[in-house]
Tab-separated table of C-alpha atoms in Angstrom:
chain	number	residue	atom	x	y	z
A	292	MET	CA	13.702	34.623	2.415
A	293	LYS	CA	16.182	34.261	5.305
A	294	THR	CA	14.116	31.359	6.621
A	295	ILE	CA	14.213	29.642	3.241
A	296	LYS	CA	17.950	30.146	2.875
A	297	HIS	CA	18.552	28.846	6.388
A	298	ALA	CA	16.511	25.731	5.708
A	299	LEU	CA	18.287	25.182	2.420
A	300	PHE	CA	21.660	25.688	4.061
A	301	CYS	CA	20.870	23.086	6.702
A	302	ALA	CA	19.570	20.613	4.134
A	303	LEU	CA	22.564	20.966	1.834
A	304	ALA	CA	25.012	20.949	4.692
A	305	GLY	CA	23.489	17.747	6.011
A	306	ALA	CA	23.595	16.233	2.550
A	307	ALA	CA	27.240	17.162	2.174
A	308	LEU	CA	28.121	15.508	5.476
A	309	PHE	CA	26.079	12.424	4.606
A	310	VAL	CA	27.636	11.985	1.174
A	311	ALA	CA	31.198	12.545	2.290
A	312	PRO	CA	31.503	11.577	5.964
A	313	ALA	CA	35.234	11.024	5.682
A	314	GLN	CA	35.705	14.651	4.625
A	315	ALA	CA	33.137	16.124	7.008
A	316	ASN	CA	35.669	17.129	9.604
A	317	GLU	CA	37.639	18.975	6.947
A	318	LEU	CA	34.745	21.181	5.825
A	319	THR	CA	34.679	24.653	7.287
A	320	LYS	CA	31.666	26.907	7.532
A	321	SER	CA	32.968	28.842	4.529
A	322	ASP	CA	33.220	25.610	2.537
A	323	VAL	CA	29.604	24.700	3.262
A	324	GLU	CA	28.424	28.232	2.479
A	325	GLN	CA	30.221	28.037	-0.853
A	326	ILE	CA	28.556	24.701	-1.598
A	327	VAL	CA	25.172	26.241	-0.852
A	328	ARG	CA	25.925	29.299	-2.961
A	329	ASP	CA	27.108	27.238	-5.926
A	330	TYR	CA	24.052	25.021	-5.697
A	331	LEU	CA	21.703	28.013	-5.643
A	332	VAL	CA	23.425	29.647	-8.589
A	333	LYS	CA	23.084	26.441	-10.602
A	334	ASN	CA	19.535	25.688	-9.401
A	335	PRO	CA	17.783	29.015	-8.627
A	336	GLU	CA	14.375	27.458	-9.222
A	337	ILE	CA	14.621	25.637	-5.899
A	338	LEU	CA	14.093	28.940	-4.049
A	339	VAL	CA	10.858	29.474	-5.939
A	340	GLU	CA	9.730	25.952	-5.109
A	341	MET	CA	10.567	26.408	-1.443
A	342	SER	CA	8.869	29.800	-1.324
A	343	ASN	CA	5.710	28.361	-2.886
A	344	ALA	CA	5.724	25.435	-0.482
A	345	LEU	CA	6.169	27.757	2.500
A	346	ARG	CA	3.367	30.034	1.314
A	347	ALA	CA	1.030	27.075	0.781
A	348	LYS	CA	1.821	25.768	4.261
A	349	GLN	CA	1.222	29.165	5.870
A	350	GLU	CA	-2.044	29.652	3.956
A	351	GLY	CA	-3.192	26.199	5.019
A	352	GLN	CA	-2.436	26.978	8.644
A	353	GLN	CA	-4.251	30.322	8.364
A	354	ALA	CA	-7.291	28.615	6.817
A	355	GLU	CA	-7.441	26.099	9.674
A	356	ASN	CA	-7.117	28.901	12.230
A	357	ASP	CA	-9.887	30.850	10.489
A	358	LYS	CA	-12.214	27.839	10.563
A	359	ALA	CA	-11.612	27.397	14.275
A	360	MET	CA	-12.297	31.091	14.950
A	361	ILE	CA	-15.488	31.090	12.888
A	362	LYS	CA	-16.716	28.029	14.764
A	363	ALA	CA	-15.839	29.589	18.134
A	364	HIS	CA	-17.629	32.859	17.300
A	365	GLY	CA	-20.515	31.423	15.289
A	366	LYS	CA	-23.212	32.879	17.513
A	367	GLU	CA	-21.859	36.438	17.290
A	368	LEU	CA	-21.343	36.091	13.541
A	369	PHE	CA	-24.578	34.475	12.446
A	370	ALA	CA	-27.251	34.604	15.177
A	371	THR	CA	-27.530	38.380	15.409
A	372	LYS	CA	-29.892	41.233	14.634
A	373	ASP	CA	-27.551	42.827	12.101
A	374	PRO	CA	-29.099	44.013	8.835
A	375	GLU	CA	-29.352	41.301	6.196
A	376	ALA	CA	-29.893	40.847	2.483
A	377	GLY	CA	-30.325	37.905	0.149
A	378	ASN	CA	-32.182	34.773	1.165
A	379	PRO	CA	-32.661	34.498	4.964
A	380	LYS	CA	-32.821	30.716	4.524
A	381	GLY	CA	-29.871	30.497	2.138
A	382	LYS	CA	-27.600	27.493	2.616
A	383	LEU	CA	-24.456	29.629	2.406
A	384	THR	CA	-23.991	32.617	4.707
A	385	LEU	CA	-21.707	35.547	3.921
A	386	VAL	CA	-20.801	38.203	6.481
A	387	GLU	CA	-19.245	41.525	5.458
A	388	PHE	CA	-17.254	43.733	7.840
A	389	PHE	CA	-17.215	47.185	6.244
A	390	ASP	CA	-16.759	50.914	6.629
A	391	TYR	CA	-18.804	53.392	4.562
A	392	ASN	CA	-15.658	55.448	3.864
A	393	CYS	CA	-13.669	52.453	2.637
A	394	GLY	CA	-12.892	52.772	-1.060
A	395	TYR	CA	-12.300	49.033	-1.446
A	396	CYS	CA	-15.663	48.334	0.175
A	397	LYS	CA	-17.324	50.668	-2.311
A	398	ARG	CA	-15.618	48.926	-5.214
A	399	ALA	CA	-16.731	45.528	-3.952
A	400	HIS	CA	-20.361	46.572	-3.422
A	401	PRO	CA	-21.515	46.304	-7.066
A	402	LEU	CA	-20.015	42.810	-7.173
A	403	ILE	CA	-21.980	41.849	-4.073
A	404	GLN	CA	-25.163	43.245	-5.628
A	405	GLN	CA	-24.561	41.178	-8.769
A	406	LEU	CA	-23.856	38.087	-6.693
A	407	LEU	CA	-27.060	38.369	-4.660
A	408	ALA	CA	-29.109	39.051	-7.787
A	409	ALA	CA	-27.750	35.921	-9.464
A	410	ASP	CA	-27.410	33.516	-6.530
A	411	LYS	CA	-30.609	33.049	-4.552
A	412	ASP	CA	-29.128	30.618	-2.036
A	413	ILE	CA	-27.015	33.122	-0.096
A	414	ARG	CA	-27.828	34.758	3.220
A	415	TYR	CA	-25.895	38.037	3.532
A	416	ILE	CA	-25.168	39.767	6.858
A	417	TYR	CA	-23.895	43.351	7.188
A	418	LYS	CA	-21.441	43.992	10.048
A	419	GLN	CA	-20.848	47.687	10.663
A	420	PHE	CA	-17.135	48.104	11.402
A	421	PRO	CA	-16.391	51.868	11.273
A	422	ILE	CA	-12.642	52.314	11.706
A	423	LEU	CA	-11.599	55.076	9.331
A	424	SER	CA	-13.080	58.324	10.635
A	425	GLN	CA	-15.710	60.079	12.714
A	426	SER	CA	-18.012	60.260	9.712
A	427	SER	CA	-17.651	56.472	9.368
A	428	ALA	CA	-18.868	56.046	12.940
A	429	TYR	CA	-21.755	58.473	12.421
A	430	ALA	CA	-22.832	56.790	9.181
A	431	ALA	CA	-22.752	53.364	10.855
A	432	ARG	CA	-24.858	54.629	13.741
A	433	ALA	CA	-27.290	56.271	11.311
A	434	ALA	CA	-27.629	53.064	9.295
A	435	LEU	CA	-28.378	51.003	12.399
A	436	ALA	CA	-30.903	53.595	13.545
A	437	VAL	CA	-32.624	53.313	10.178
A	438	GLN	CA	-32.635	49.533	10.587
A	439	LEU	CA	-34.319	49.963	13.978
A	440	THR	CA	-36.965	52.443	12.881
A	441	GLN	CA	-37.474	51.854	9.160
A	442	PRO	CA	-35.973	48.465	8.232
A	443	GLU	CA	-37.531	48.621	4.791
A	444	LYS	CA	-35.344	51.675	4.059
A	445	TYR	CA	-32.052	50.187	5.266
A	446	GLN	CA	-30.926	48.714	1.954
A	447	ALA	CA	-31.642	51.905	0.002
A	448	PHE	CA	-29.725	53.973	2.556
A	449	HIS	CA	-26.856	51.467	2.606
A	450	ASP	CA	-26.612	51.518	-1.192
A	451	ALA	CA	-26.747	55.325	-1.271
A	452	LEU	CA	-23.910	55.655	1.247
A	453	TYR	CA	-21.788	53.279	-0.814
A	454	ALA	CA	-22.663	55.143	-4.014
A	455	HIS	CA	-21.369	58.423	-2.599
A	456	GLN	CA	-18.132	59.409	-4.315
A	457	GLY	CA	-15.251	60.118	-1.954
A	458	PRO	CA	-15.281	60.261	1.848
A	459	LEU	CA	-18.388	61.314	3.725
A	460	ALA	CA	-17.832	64.928	4.737
A	461	ASP	CA	-19.997	65.415	7.807
A	462	GLU	CA	-23.275	64.681	9.565
A	463	ALA	CA	-25.230	67.077	7.354
A	464	GLN	CA	-24.151	65.203	4.244
A	465	ILE	CA	-25.146	61.850	5.741
A	466	LYS	CA	-28.553	63.294	6.612
A	467	GLN	CA	-28.929	64.519	3.033
A	468	ILE	CA	-28.070	61.086	1.649
A	469	ALA	CA	-30.545	59.453	4.021
A	470	GLU	CA	-33.383	61.749	3.040
A	471	GLY	CA	-32.548	61.172	-0.612
A	472	ALA	CA	-33.008	57.446	0.032
A	473	GLY	CA	-36.464	58.053	1.496
A	474	VAL	CA	-35.490	57.858	5.176
A	475	ASN	CA	-37.494	59.761	7.764
A	476	TRP	CA	-34.478	61.392	9.360
A	477	SER	CA	-36.182	62.686	12.492
A	478	LYS	CA	-37.503	59.234	13.253
A	479	ALA	CA	-34.071	57.647	12.810
A	480	GLU	CA	-32.182	60.371	14.660
A	481	ALA	CA	-34.340	59.854	17.729
A	482	ARG	CA	-32.819	56.361	18.124
A	483	PHE	CA	-29.147	57.255	17.579
A	484	LYS	CA	-28.303	56.675	21.241
A	485	ASP	CA	-30.208	53.434	21.524
A	486	ALA	CA	-28.352	50.896	23.672
A	487	SER	CA	-28.780	48.207	21.031
A	488	ILE	CA	-26.731	50.287	18.560
A	489	ASP	CA	-23.909	50.720	21.069
A	490	LYS	CA	-23.993	46.992	21.722
A	491	ALA	CA	-23.939	46.076	18.025
A	492	LEU	CA	-20.996	48.352	17.240
A	493	GLY	CA	-19.073	47.182	20.289
A	494	THR	CA	-19.736	43.542	19.551
A	495	ASN	CA	-18.652	43.903	15.929
A	496	ARG	CA	-15.398	45.600	16.906
A	497	ALA	CA	-14.582	42.990	19.546
A	498	LEU	CA	-15.488	40.207	17.115
A	499	ALA	CA	-13.250	41.634	14.386
A	500	GLU	CA	-10.333	41.915	16.803
A	501	ALA	CA	-10.853	38.365	18.058
A	502	MET	CA	-10.810	37.061	14.490
A	503	GLY	CA	-7.751	38.991	13.380
A	504	ILE	CA	-9.715	41.349	11.125
A	505	SER	CA	-8.051	44.763	11.212
A	506	GLY	CA	-9.130	46.277	7.900
A	507	THR	CA	-12.091	46.517	5.563
A	508	PRO	CA	-13.605	44.892	3.748
A	509	ALA	CA	-13.420	41.404	5.213
A	510	PHE	CA	-15.815	38.635	4.271
A	511	ILE	CA	-16.750	35.514	6.163
A	512	ILE	CA	-17.762	33.036	3.457
A	513	GLY	CA	-19.103	29.901	5.065
A	514	ASP	CA	-16.216	28.649	7.183
A	515	GLN	CA	-13.498	30.769	5.552
A	516	ILE	CA	-12.331	34.381	5.669
A	517	LEU	CA	-11.586	36.528	2.633
A	518	ARG	CA	-9.545	39.524	3.764
A	519	GLY	CA	-9.776	42.391	1.306
A	520	ALA	CA	-11.980	43.060	-1.707
A	521	PRO	CA	-12.387	40.508	-4.500
A	522	ARG	CA	-10.601	41.572	-7.682
A	523	ASP	CA	-13.602	41.023	-9.929
A	524	MET	CA	-16.786	39.004	-10.303
A	525	ALA	CA	-14.887	35.914	-11.408
A	526	SER	CA	-12.747	35.906	-8.270
A	527	LEU	CA	-15.813	36.432	-6.053
A	528	THR	CA	-17.838	33.625	-7.615
A	529	GLY	CA	-14.698	31.481	-7.597
A	530	ALA	CA	-14.400	31.966	-3.834
A	531	ILE	CA	-18.054	31.005	-3.424
A	532	GLU	CA	-17.530	27.864	-5.509
A	533	ASP	CA	-14.425	26.929	-3.524
A	534	VAL	CA	-16.255	27.158	-0.205
A	535	ARG	CA	-19.240	25.188	-1.462
A	536	ALA	CA	-16.931	22.479	-2.766
A	537	GLY	CA	-15.041	22.314	0.530
A	538	ARG	CA	-11.847	23.755	-0.949
A	539	ALA	CA	-9.676	26.524	0.408
A	540	ILE	CA	-10.326	29.891	-1.250
A	541	GLN	CA	-7.723	30.396	-3.958
């Protein structure tokens, strides 16, 4: 708001000097401030217009920055061995950075399931980004171990972790959820310390930091970033339509 007021002050002050050059030397700072104040009182809508214009400019700049970052990190984002869903040959690729203890991620998950069931031209990549707790880190490691040893069980385990109400309590609970999803726990547990899991988790964290992603969920949709969970199915499909049409996500 201070930035807007400063810009408005400068514009009105310049206008005042331009309109009345003969009186310019007689105007004090207090006089100009009063002119600005009177103008704002009579035309308060100009602040809204300026605020909207500033927001649109900032969002446009952020969108351009996001596109550049996605292009620069395309290999790490898209050409990976992360778990996937949807159509592996889909024309549009979505990438989700998530944490199994993230409530917003859990709320978004049913929307993602609906989207993939309805839209068969989407490739979906899961990026484990455990940032909330130790149980988040353990669940992420367990999920990647399942992907390594029993890839056909990954989706069921992933869905079961998201379906769990509240935060994951401990390792025993994660094991119980895995076995309930049909995972051979002993087989998965034997690969928990696999170097490829350490590499995947480290790469995802470094990638998130490089792209300015500090929370979950975050979605890479084509060449744009959606930070935070979609409000509802309409907003999610709207974002998809925007990207496909070459528009900025609204």
